[in-house]
Tab-separated table of C-alpha atoms in Angstrom:
chain	number	residue	atom	x	y	z
A	9	UNK	CA	34.197	-38.641	-43.368
A	10	UNK	CA	32.554	-38.141	-46.728
A	11	UNK	CA	32.127	-41.170	-48.952
A	12	UNK	CA	32.331	-39.251	-52.195
A	13	UNK	CA	35.774	-39.636	-53.599
A	14	UNK	CA	37.785	-38.617	-56.611
A	15	UNK	CA	38.811	-41.391	-58.971
A	16	UNK	CA	42.493	-40.975	-58.031
A	17	UNK	CA	41.857	-41.922	-54.399
A	18	UNK	CA	40.814	-45.380	-55.613
A	19	UNK	CA	44.530	-46.371	-55.970
A	20	UNK	CA	44.927	-47.062	-52.330
A	21	UNK	CA	42.198	-49.584	-52.001
A	22	UNK	CA	43.645	-51.985	-54.653
A	23	UNK	CA	46.374	-54.509	-54.475
A	24	UNK	CA	47.761	-57.578	-56.208
A	25	UNK	CA	46.100	-60.789	-55.634
A	26	UNK	CA	42.814	-59.273	-54.590
A	27	UNK	CA	39.422	-60.799	-54.986
A	28	UNK	CA	37.283	-58.390	-56.736
A	29	UNK	CA	33.422	-58.522	-57.425
A	30	UNK	CA	31.978	-56.739	-60.323
A	31	UNK	CA	28.203	-56.067	-60.520
A	32	UNK	CA	26.257	-56.067	-63.890
A	33	UNK	CA	24.548	-58.347	-66.239
A	34	UNK	CA	26.489	-58.014	-69.714
A	35	UNK	CA	26.879	-54.184	-69.730
A	36	UNK	CA	23.810	-53.328	-67.896
A	37	UNK	CA	24.526	-52.109	-64.381
A	38	UNK	CA	28.236	-52.198	-64.646
A	39	UNK	CA	30.498	-49.476	-63.127
A	40	UNK	CA	32.279	-48.659	-66.319
A	41	UNK	CA	34.102	-45.557	-65.113
A	42	UNK	CA	35.695	-47.135	-62.113
A	43	UNK	CA	36.641	-50.275	-64.104
A	44	UNK	CA	38.232	-48.161	-66.745
A	45	UNK	CA	40.295	-46.501	-63.943
A	46	UNK	CA	41.234	-49.633	-62.216
A	47	UNK	CA	42.337	-51.305	-65.537
A	48	UNK	CA	45.159	-48.802	-65.813
A	49	UNK	CA	46.532	-49.440	-62.252
A	50	UNK	CA	49.272	-51.895	-62.445
A	51	UNK	CA	47.520	-54.859	-60.673
A	52	UNK	CA	48.448	-58.482	-60.884
A	53	UNK	CA	47.097	-61.908	-60.189
A	54	UNK	CA	43.472	-60.852	-59.503
A	55	UNK	CA	40.505	-63.167	-58.884
A	56	UNK	CA	37.345	-61.870	-60.352
A	57	UNK	CA	33.778	-62.689	-59.283
A	58	UNK	CA	31.255	-61.611	-62.007
A	59	UNK	CA	28.069	-62.874	-63.422
A	60	UNK	CA	29.425	-62.992	-67.049
A	61	UNK	CA	32.336	-62.028	-69.069
A	62	UNK	CA	30.641	-59.215	-71.046
A	63	UNK	CA	31.999	-58.069	-74.447
A	64	UNK	CA	35.739	-58.062	-75.192
A	65	UNK	CA	35.667	-54.549	-76.750
A	66	UNK	CA	34.093	-52.525	-73.973
A	67	UNK	CA	33.402	-52.071	-70.376
A	68	UNK	CA	33.601	-54.991	-67.975
A	69	UNK	CA	34.454	-57.475	-70.777
A	70	UNK	CA	37.400	-55.333	-71.892
A	71	UNK	CA	38.688	-55.204	-68.336
A	72	UNK	CA	38.373	-59.043	-68.141
A	73	UNK	CA	40.065	-59.557	-71.447
A	74	UNK	CA	43.028	-57.145	-70.686
A	75	UNK	CA	43.784	-57.044	-66.953
A	76	UNK	CA	46.263	-59.462	-65.286
A	77	UNK	CA	43.760	-62.028	-63.942
A	78	UNK	CA	44.423	-65.478	-62.616
A	79	UNK	CA	40.876	-66.671	-61.864
A	80	UNK	CA	37.319	-65.699	-62.965
A	81	UNK	CA	34.351	-67.204	-61.072
A	82	UNK	CA	31.254	-66.753	-63.232
A	83	UNK	CA	28.278	-68.251	-64.955
A	84	UNK	CA	28.932	-67.410	-68.594
A	85	UNK	CA	31.847	-66.414	-70.700
A	86	UNK	CA	30.363	-67.064	-74.237
A	87	UNK	CA	29.980	-63.482	-75.189
A	88	UNK	CA	33.798	-62.788	-74.711
A	89	UNK	CA	36.057	-64.692	-77.085
A	90	UNK	CA	39.360	-63.128	-75.551
A	91	UNK	CA	38.468	-64.478	-72.219
A	92	UNK	CA	37.646	-67.945	-73.854
A	93	UNK	CA	41.015	-67.848	-75.551
A	94	UNK	CA	42.900	-67.067	-72.236
A	95	UNK	CA	40.932	-70.024	-70.695
A	96	UNK	CA	42.024	-72.345	-73.550
A	97	UNK	CA	45.665	-71.337	-73.299
A	98	UNK	CA	45.629	-71.680	-69.463
A	99	UNK	CA	46.155	-67.971	-68.740
A	100	UNK	CA	43.040	-67.623	-66.880
A	101	UNK	CA	41.360	-70.378	-64.764
A	102	UNK	CA	37.567	-70.261	-65.159
A	103	UNK	CA	35.194	-71.597	-62.542
A	104	UNK	CA	31.766	-71.909	-64.117
A	105	UNK	CA	28.831	-71.806	-61.664
A	106	UNK	CA	25.076	-71.828	-62.432
A	107	UNK	CA	23.863	-68.263	-62.278
A	108	UNK	CA	21.345	-68.850	-59.555
A	109	UNK	CA	23.874	-70.680	-57.372
A	110	UNK	CA	26.431	-67.943	-57.862
A	111	UNK	CA	24.213	-65.157	-56.696
A	112	UNK	CA	23.126	-67.316	-53.694
A	113	UNK	CA	26.690	-68.027	-52.639
A	114	UNK	CA	27.416	-64.302	-52.754
A	115	UNK	CA	24.261	-63.555	-50.803
A	116	UNK	CA	25.192	-66.309	-48.405
A	117	UNK	CA	28.495	-64.544	-47.618
A	118	UNK	CA	26.737	-61.214	-47.059
A	119	UNK	CA	23.959	-62.868	-44.976
A	120	UNK	CA	26.448	-64.626	-42.612
A	121	UNK	CA	25.286	-68.145	-43.884
A	122	UNK	CA	27.409	-71.259	-44.012
A	123	UNK	CA	26.243	-71.715	-47.678
A	124	UNK	CA	23.070	-72.735	-49.550
A	125	UNK	CA	21.631	-76.019	-50.747
A	126	UNK	CA	20.448	-76.112	-54.336
A	127	UNK	CA	18.964	-78.928	-56.618
A	128	UNK	CA	20.411	-77.046	-59.573
A	129	UNK	CA	23.283	-79.023	-61.285
A	130	UNK	CA	22.561	-82.399	-59.758
A	131	UNK	CA	23.512	-85.041	-62.350
A	132	UNK	CA	25.806	-82.592	-64.172
A	133	UNK	CA	29.353	-81.486	-64.162
A	134	UNK	CA	28.280	-78.670	-61.648
A	135	UNK	CA	28.071	-81.319	-58.861
A	136	UNK	CA	31.699	-82.587	-59.365
A	137	UNK	CA	33.731	-81.973	-56.324
A	138	UNK	CA	30.859	-80.713	-54.226
A	139	UNK	CA	29.342	-82.079	-51.203
A	140	UNK	CA	25.774	-83.616	-51.916
A	141	UNK	CA	23.260	-83.437	-49.124
A	142	UNK	CA	19.868	-85.117	-49.264
A	143	UNK	CA	16.975	-83.045	-47.981
A	144	UNK	CA	13.517	-84.646	-47.802
A	145	UNK	CA	14.586	-87.364	-50.243
A	146	UNK	CA	16.063	-84.909	-52.807
A	147	UNK	CA	19.642	-84.389	-53.596
A	148	UNK	CA	21.158	-80.902	-53.196
A	149	UNK	CA	24.511	-79.393	-53.842
A	150	UNK	CA	26.136	-77.543	-50.897
A	151	UNK	CA	27.335	-74.341	-52.378
A	152	UNK	CA	29.616	-72.449	-49.892
A	153	UNK	CA	29.757	-68.586	-49.452
A	154	UNK	CA	31.665	-66.310	-51.907
A	155	UNK	CA	33.035	-62.985	-50.477
A	156	UNK	CA	35.528	-60.566	-51.814
A	157	UNK	CA	38.098	-57.891	-50.841
A	158	UNK	CA	36.400	-55.225	-52.961
A	159	UNK	CA	32.972	-54.993	-54.751
A	160	UNK	CA	32.626	-52.594	-57.576
A	161	UNK	CA	28.917	-51.836	-58.030
A	162	UNK	CA	26.839	-49.329	-60.069
A	163	UNK	CA	23.840	-47.350	-59.075
A	164	UNK	CA	21.676	-44.892	-60.726
A	165	UNK	CA	21.262	-42.412	-57.909
A	166	UNK	CA	23.039	-42.131	-54.580
A	167	UNK	CA	22.878	-39.662	-51.698
A	168	UNK	CA	26.168	-38.559	-50.233
A	169	UNK	CA	25.699	-40.875	-47.293
A	170	UNK	CA	25.924	-43.770	-49.649
A	171	UNK	CA	22.181	-44.862	-50.031
A	172	UNK	CA	21.676	-46.303	-53.385
A	173	UNK	CA	18.905	-46.505	-55.913
A	174	UNK	CA	19.287	-48.763	-59.022
A	175	UNK	CA	17.221	-48.259	-62.309
A	176	UNK	CA	15.293	-50.775	-64.291
A	177	UNK	CA	17.200	-54.116	-65.129
A	178	UNK	CA	20.487	-52.499	-63.894
A	179	UNK	CA	19.881	-53.877	-60.440
A	180	UNK	CA	20.944	-57.576	-61.126
A	181	UNK	CA	23.977	-58.611	-59.010
A	182	UNK	CA	24.654	-55.134	-57.564
A	183	UNK	CA	22.605	-55.049	-54.287
A	184	UNK	CA	23.783	-58.688	-53.553
A	185	UNK	CA	27.460	-57.814	-54.055
A	186	UNK	CA	27.053	-54.657	-51.955
A	187	UNK	CA	26.704	-57.009	-48.810
A	188	UNK	CA	29.388	-59.413	-49.638
A	189	UNK	CA	32.856	-57.514	-49.795
A	190	UNK	CA	35.103	-55.913	-47.255
A	191	UNK	CA	35.261	-52.603	-49.253
A	192	UNK	CA	32.238	-51.588	-51.457
A	193	UNK	CA	32.927	-48.923	-54.120
A	194	UNK	CA	29.661	-47.675	-55.773
A	195	UNK	CA	29.731	-45.774	-58.978
A	196	UNK	CA	26.567	-43.653	-59.274
A	197	UNK	CA	25.296	-41.667	-62.243
A	198	UNK	CA	23.811	-39.058	-59.953
A	199	UNK	CA	24.981	-37.957	-56.545
A	200	UNK	CA	22.529	-35.913	-54.578
A	201	UNK	CA	22.454	-34.225	-51.066
A	202	UNK	CA	21.398	-36.183	-48.078
A	203	UNK	CA	17.684	-36.062	-47.576
A	204	UNK	CA	16.928	-35.621	-51.242
A	205	UNK	CA	16.080	-39.356	-51.755
A	206	UNK	CA	12.829	-40.726	-50.371
A	207	UNK	CA	13.755	-43.189	-47.613
A	208	UNK	CA	11.086	-45.543	-49.036
A	209	UNK	CA	12.919	-45.952	-52.259
A	210	UNK	CA	16.414	-46.833	-50.950
A	211	UNK	CA	17.418	-50.245	-52.420
A	212	UNK	CA	20.971	-50.427	-50.834
A	213	UNK	CA	21.462	-48.924	-47.414
A	214	UNK	CA	24.380	-46.683	-46.929
A	215	UNK	CA	25.704	-48.953	-44.182
A	216	UNK	CA	26.897	-51.355	-47.004
A	217	UNK	CA	28.622	-48.591	-49.122
A	218	UNK	CA	32.145	-47.307	-48.311
A	219	UNK	CA	32.948	-45.082	-51.152
A	220	UNK	CA	31.084	-43.368	-53.960
A	221	UNK	CA	32.413	-42.288	-57.277
A	222	UNK	CA	30.469	-40.317	-59.947
A	223	UNK	CA	30.169	-41.906	-63.424
A	224	UNK	CA	31.725	-40.100	-66.238
A	225	UNK	CA	29.215	-40.024	-69.183
A	226	UNK	CA	31.712	-41.433	-71.708
A	227	UNK	CA	34.918	-43.529	-71.359
B	2	UNK	CA	13.748	-66.215	-89.989
B	3	UNK	CA	13.814	-69.711	-91.423
B	4	UNK	CA	10.548	-71.709	-91.862
B	5	UNK	CA	11.971	-74.366	-89.753
B	6	UNK	CA	12.441	-72.109	-86.768
B	7	UNK	CA	9.051	-70.466	-87.372
B	8	UNK	CA	7.186	-73.841	-87.396
B	9	UNK	CA	8.871	-74.910	-84.084
B	10	UNK	CA	8.095	-71.598	-82.392
B	11	UNK	CA	4.577	-71.505	-83.553
B	12	UNK	CA	3.848	-74.991	-82.281
B	13	UNK	CA	5.372	-74.194	-78.848
B	14	UNK	CA	3.232	-71.124	-78.525
B	15	UNK	CA	0.275	-73.419	-78.363
B	16	UNK	CA	1.508	-74.821	-75.057
B	17	UNK	CA	1.180	-71.418	-73.459
B	18	UNK	CA	-1.941	-70.765	-71.252
B	19	UNK	CA	-3.500	-67.429	-70.203
B	20	UNK	CA	-1.776	-66.246	-67.026
B	21	UNK	CA	1.353	-68.316	-67.367
B	22	UNK	CA	4.755	-67.070	-66.336
B	23	UNK	CA	7.202	-68.130	-68.985
B	24	UNK	CA	10.904	-67.845	-69.502
B	25	UNK	CA	12.030	-67.957	-73.179
B	26	UNK	CA	15.693	-68.818	-73.911
B	27	UNK	CA	17.980	-67.452	-76.665
B	28	UNK	CA	17.343	-68.538	-80.328
B	29	UNK	CA	14.180	-70.217	-81.471
B	30	UNK	CA	12.521	-69.744	-78.032
B	31	UNK	CA	12.676	-66.027	-78.363
B	32	UNK	CA	10.579	-66.168	-81.485
B	33	UNK	CA	7.827	-68.069	-79.537
B	34	UNK	CA	6.716	-64.581	-78.246
B	35	UNK	CA	5.672	-63.597	-81.739
B	36	UNK	CA	2.998	-66.223	-81.843
B	37	UNK	CA	1.200	-65.923	-78.464
B	38	UNK	CA	-2.410	-64.880	-79.194
B	39	UNK	CA	-3.263	-61.405	-78.163
B	40	UNK	CA	-6.280	-62.500	-76.169
B	41	UNK	CA	-4.241	-64.195	-73.458
B	42	UNK	CA	-2.062	-62.589	-70.920
B	43	UNK	CA	1.368	-63.992	-70.457
B	44	UNK	CA	4.154	-62.803	-68.057
B	45	UNK	CA	7.504	-63.192	-69.686
B	46	UNK	CA	10.267	-63.568	-67.151
B	47	UNK	CA	13.783	-62.600	-68.065
B	48	UNK	CA	16.666	-63.969	-65.917
B	49	UNK	CA	18.579	-60.616	-65.710
B	50	UNK	CA	15.837	-59.249	-63.403
B	51	UNK	CA	12.335	-58.548	-64.823
B	52	UNK	CA	8.799	-59.999	-65.285
B	53	UNK	CA	6.673	-58.389	-67.966
B	54	UNK	CA	9.289	-58.328	-70.649
B	55	UNK	CA	7.887	-56.903	-73.847
B	56	UNK	CA	9.297	-56.452	-77.394
B	57	UNK	CA	12.817	-55.395	-78.228
B	58	UNK	CA	13.156	-51.595	-78.142
B	59	UNK	CA	12.614	-49.848	-81.388
B	60	UNK	CA	15.454	-47.898	-82.991
B	61	UNK	CA	15.859	-44.564	-81.245
B	62	UNK	CA	14.030	-45.747	-78.195
B	63	UNK	CA	16.741	-47.838	-76.480
B	64	UNK	CA	17.291	-47.474	-72.806
B	65	UNK	CA	20.680	-48.617	-71.634
B	66	UNK	CA	19.103	-49.933	-68.371
B	67	UNK	CA	16.466	-52.314	-69.956
B	68	UNK	CA	17.925	-55.408	-71.625
B	69	UNK	CA	16.857	-58.994	-72.138
B	70	UNK	CA	18.958	-61.940	-71.250
B	71	UNK	CA	20.585	-61.851	-74.671
B	72	UNK	CA	21.778	-58.300	-74.023
B	73	UNK	CA	19.360	-56.705	-76.541
B	74	UNK	CA	17.772	-53.524	-75.502
B	75	UNK	CA	14.157	-54.288	-74.619
B	76	UNK	CA	10.934	-52.878	-73.277
B	77	UNK	CA	8.703	-53.784	-70.295
B	78	UNK	CA	4.970	-53.842	-70.074
B	79	UNK	CA	3.389	-51.213	-67.766
B	80	UNK	CA	2.357	-54.080	-65.389
B	81	UNK	CA	5.947	-55.433	-65.233
B	82	UNK	CA	8.399	-55.266	-62.457
B	83	UNK	CA	12.269	-55.196	-62.000
B	84	UNK	CA	14.224	-57.089	-59.313
B	85	UNK	CA	17.737	-58.162	-58.383
B	86	UNK	CA	19.413	-61.535	-59.529
B	87	UNK	CA	18.678	-63.275	-56.191
B	88	UNK	CA	14.945	-62.700	-56.595
B	89	UNK	CA	15.184	-63.454	-60.325
B	90	UNK	CA	16.472	-67.026	-59.466
B	91	UNK	CA	14.063	-67.366	-56.441
B	92	UNK	CA	11.396	-67.178	-59.144
B	93	UNK	CA	13.046	-69.701	-61.321
B	94	UNK	CA	14.069	-72.332	-58.668
B	95	UNK	CA	11.143	-71.665	-56.318
B	96	UNK	CA	8.473	-73.180	-58.736
B	97	UNK	CA	7.090	-69.803	-59.783
B	98	UNK	CA	7.751	-70.426	-63.383
B	99	UNK	CA	5.067	-72.294	-65.276
B	100	UNK	CA	7.286	-72.957	-68.333
B	101	UNK	CA	10.711	-72.491	-69.731
B	102	UNK	CA	11.493	-73.023	-73.442
B	103	UNK	CA	15.214	-73.739	-74.210
B	104	UNK	CA	17.309	-74.441	-77.254
B	105	UNK	CA	19.735	-77.406	-77.034
B	106	UNK	CA	22.531	-79.188	-78.669
B	107	UNK	CA	21.134	-82.546	-77.758
B	108	UNK	CA	18.119	-83.987	-75.859
B	109	UNK	CA	17.412	-87.604	-75.058
B	110	UNK	CA	14.850	-90.251	-74.248
B	111	UNK	CA	15.222	-89.663	-70.515
B	112	UNK	CA	14.596	-85.927	-70.726
B	113	UNK	CA	18.243	-85.075	-70.310
B	114	UNK	CA	19.286	-81.857	-72.051
B	115	UNK	CA	22.736	-80.744	-73.151
B	116	UNK	CA	23.155	-77.094	-74.137
B	117	UNK	CA	26.086	-75.500	-72.375
B	118	UNK	CA	29.311	-77.015	-73.642
B	119	UNK	CA	31.224	-79.005	-76.273
B	120	UNK	CA	34.299	-80.290	-74.526
B	121	UNK	CA	37.405	-79.014	-76.305
B	122	UNK	CA	35.417	-76.745	-78.670
B	123	UNK	CA	33.093	-74.472	-76.993
B	124	UNK	CA	32.717	-73.647	-73.242
B	125	UNK	CA	30.386	-70.592	-72.979
B	126	UNK	CA	29.033	-71.656	-69.516
B	127	UNK	CA	25.529	-72.588	-68.246
B	128	UNK	CA	24.407	-69.068	-67.381
B	129	UNK	CA	20.883	-69.565	-65.947
B	130	UNK	CA	20.043	-72.764	-67.937
B	131	UNK	CA	20.632	-75.279	-65.195
B	132	UNK	CA	18.463	-73.320	-62.800
B	133	UNK	CA	15.726	-72.889	-65.468
B	134	UNK	CA	15.592	-76.570	-66.394
B	135	UNK	CA	15.463	-77.737	-62.629
B	136	UNK	CA	13.015	-74.983	-61.458
B	137	UNK	CA	10.351	-74.506	-64.102
B	138	UNK	CA	7.244	-76.634	-63.806
B	139	UNK	CA	7.418	-77.500	-67.487
B	140	UNK	CA	10.488	-77.626	-69.622
B	141	UNK	CA	10.132	-77.570	-73.390
B	142	UNK	CA	13.068	-78.234	-75.680
B	143	UNK	CA	13.010	-76.275	-78.863
B	144	UNK	CA	15.369	-78.070	-81.295
B	145	UNK	CA	15.965	-78.565	-84.942
B	146	UNK	CA	15.678	-82.303	-85.535
B	147	UNK	CA	19.097	-82.855	-87.024
B	148	UNK	CA	22.504	-81.134	-87.144
B	149	UNK	CA	23.617	-79.630	-90.535
B	150	UNK	CA	25.473	-82.826	-91.106
B	151	UNK	CA	22.313	-84.878	-90.782
B	152	UNK	CA	22.931	-86.368	-87.368
B	153	UNK	CA	19.829	-86.774	-85.024
B	154	UNK	CA	20.098	-84.295	-82.064
B	155	UNK	CA	17.317	-86.393	-80.383
B	156	UNK	CA	19.360	-89.138	-78.792
B	157	UNK	CA	18.663	-92.318	-77.009
B	158	UNK	CA	21.340	-90.887	-74.521
B	159	UNK	CA	23.166	-87.493	-74.640
B	160	UNK	CA	26.806	-87.826	-75.031
B	161	UNK	CA	27.630	-84.088	-74.409
B	162	UNK	CA	27.770	-82.674	-70.708
B	163	UNK	CA	24.363	-82.331	-69.393
B	164	UNK	CA	22.584	-79.096	-68.437
B	165	UNK	CA	20.088	-81.072	-66.414
B	166	UNK	CA	19.194	-84.673	-65.926
B	167	UNK	CA	15.598	-85.867	-66.636
B	168	UNK	CA	13.937	-82.411	-66.576
B	169	UNK	CA	12.650	-81.994	-70.036
B	170	UNK	CA	8.907	-82.717	-70.466
B	171	UNK	CA	8.249	-81.880	-74.145
B	172	UNK	CA	10.634	-81.903	-77.221
B	173	UNK	CA	9.370	-79.797	-80.261
B	174	UNK	CA	11.269	-79.961	-83.612
B	175	UNK	CA	10.271	-78.961	-87.095
B	176	UNK	CA	9.307	-82.601	-87.718
B	177	UNK	CA	7.726	-83.791	-84.458
B	178	UNK	CA	6.295	-83.068	-81.075
B	179	UNK	CA	7.707	-85.713	-78.521
B	180	UNK	CA	6.656	-86.240	-74.971
B	181	UNK	CA	9.153	-87.523	-72.512
B	182	UNK	CA	7.649	-90.260	-70.410
B	183	UNK	CA	9.004	-92.952	-67.945
B	184	UNK	CA	9.010	-95.332	-70.905
B	185	UNK	CA	10.885	-93.055	-73.276
B	186	UNK	CA	9.767	-90.747	-75.907
B	187	UNK	CA	6.178	-90.795	-77.172
B	188	UNK	CA	5.665	-89.404	-80.712
B	189	UNK	CA	2.517	-87.293	-80.273
B	190	UNK	CA	2.501	-85.193	-83.414
B	191	UNK	CA	4.279	-85.117	-86.785
B	192	UNK	CA	4.541	-82.239	-89.120
B	193	UNK	CA	2.179	-82.200	-92.080
B	194	UNK	CA	5.129	-82.347	-94.493
B	195	UNK	CA	6.406	-85.744	-93.314
B	196	UNK	CA	5.186	-89.362	-92.601
B	197	UNK	CA	5.936	-91.391	-89.494
B	198	UNK	CA	8.622	-93.467	-91.080
B	199	UNK	CA	10.742	-90.470	-92.052
B	200	UNK	CA	10.536	-89.134	-88.477
B	201	UNK	CA	11.610	-92.432	-86.997
B	202	UNK	CA	14.416	-92.601	-89.526
B	203	UNK	CA	15.721	-89.216	-88.646
B	204	UNK	CA	15.516	-89.786	-84.805
B	205	UNK	CA	18.229	-91.714	-82.973
B	206	UNK	CA	16.048	-92.166	-79.904
B	207	UNK	CA	13.500	-94.871	-79.936
B	208	UNK	CA	9.991	-93.536	-80.454
B	209	UNK	CA	6.702	-94.872	-79.183
B	210	UNK	CA	3.981	-93.868	-81.480
B	211	UNK	CA	0.901	-92.368	-79.772
B	212	UNK	CA	-2.406	-94.048	-80.529
B	213	UNK	CA	-3.684	-90.682	-81.049
B	214	UNK	CA	-1.111	-89.415	-83.449
B	215	UNK	CA	-1.827	-85.968	-84.740
B	216	UNK	CA	-0.440	-83.581	-87.375
B	217	UNK	CA	0.763	-80.046	-86.849
């Protein structure tokens, strides 16, 4: 079965109340084409896992500001006033997690670990409600794994089998999220024939990628 | 760029040594870059996934796939490298950063720092700041000495939610350089424009005056 699909085929993978991971740091390395399409599906009560809330007027941030979302698990929402307003009026519940902890929680899920222990956040609000474990005399927070139903990630180049290459600083959360969701949808700027990518340069193996969608240059 | 910010950034740049791996936060810390002497090699780490961060991209030369942690289009040195966010925070938490420079809303006599939320007003989130303060070998707080209303930001004890407890090593404002010690803040340097009494008056935290007080 080919992994390259048309945008319209995405409908069947999405449902209300799903947990969806979105790759990217601000707009860099974010699957804009897929998000624009998903945003016009009539989805409700989503939970989103994302590094930051982006900018309210475009791409990921526009999706977060306009889709029907109950919860966002993230490290930063300061760049998106609309999401901030929805948090303040109770429309969206925001769980703020230190960025390095968030990425490790996602990695832990994909790596089959029961969580990770981090000194980050000890003595701050980040430790509230968390189990504290002392290791060699130093306090650590137990951060449990975070997985999702779907991950929407962005690559620069893909071959048709689903091998991915990211470009420059557009890597960020993408390869980590690729391992942490039941269904992984990768948007790629270029999709080439199998064999055209050097095996040495593959950054995410095709075994993690379920479907490939080609980016549209402009949305 | 205000003279205040320039003065702070310029002083902090003197803390950077040849070969250091450094992460510079948003605001005043970003300007520190401009004062690093050209004869030393510094590796600038950016939390979004690179080491070897160079200047912001010139107009017309922006690359959508190279940004800094503020989201501005940036450039990378030809000796730099890109990596994912897990690696980026391995570098931060794992003790591979010699120094981080962060701005703050408040900092205090115990080396506590608050820079990620004002309850009921502003909740941007901590981003990478909690990891940076815990992980970097040296944490420098770049801060204007007082708020616009004239309240000292250098507290005996922070009353805003903390970013990290007891992690700050050095505080640099436009008026003073203060070292965090087990006995509180030690005033190491004062700005040429002021005298000691003025600094003490404008600082909420108790200051111990260094026997070797210098000017900057």
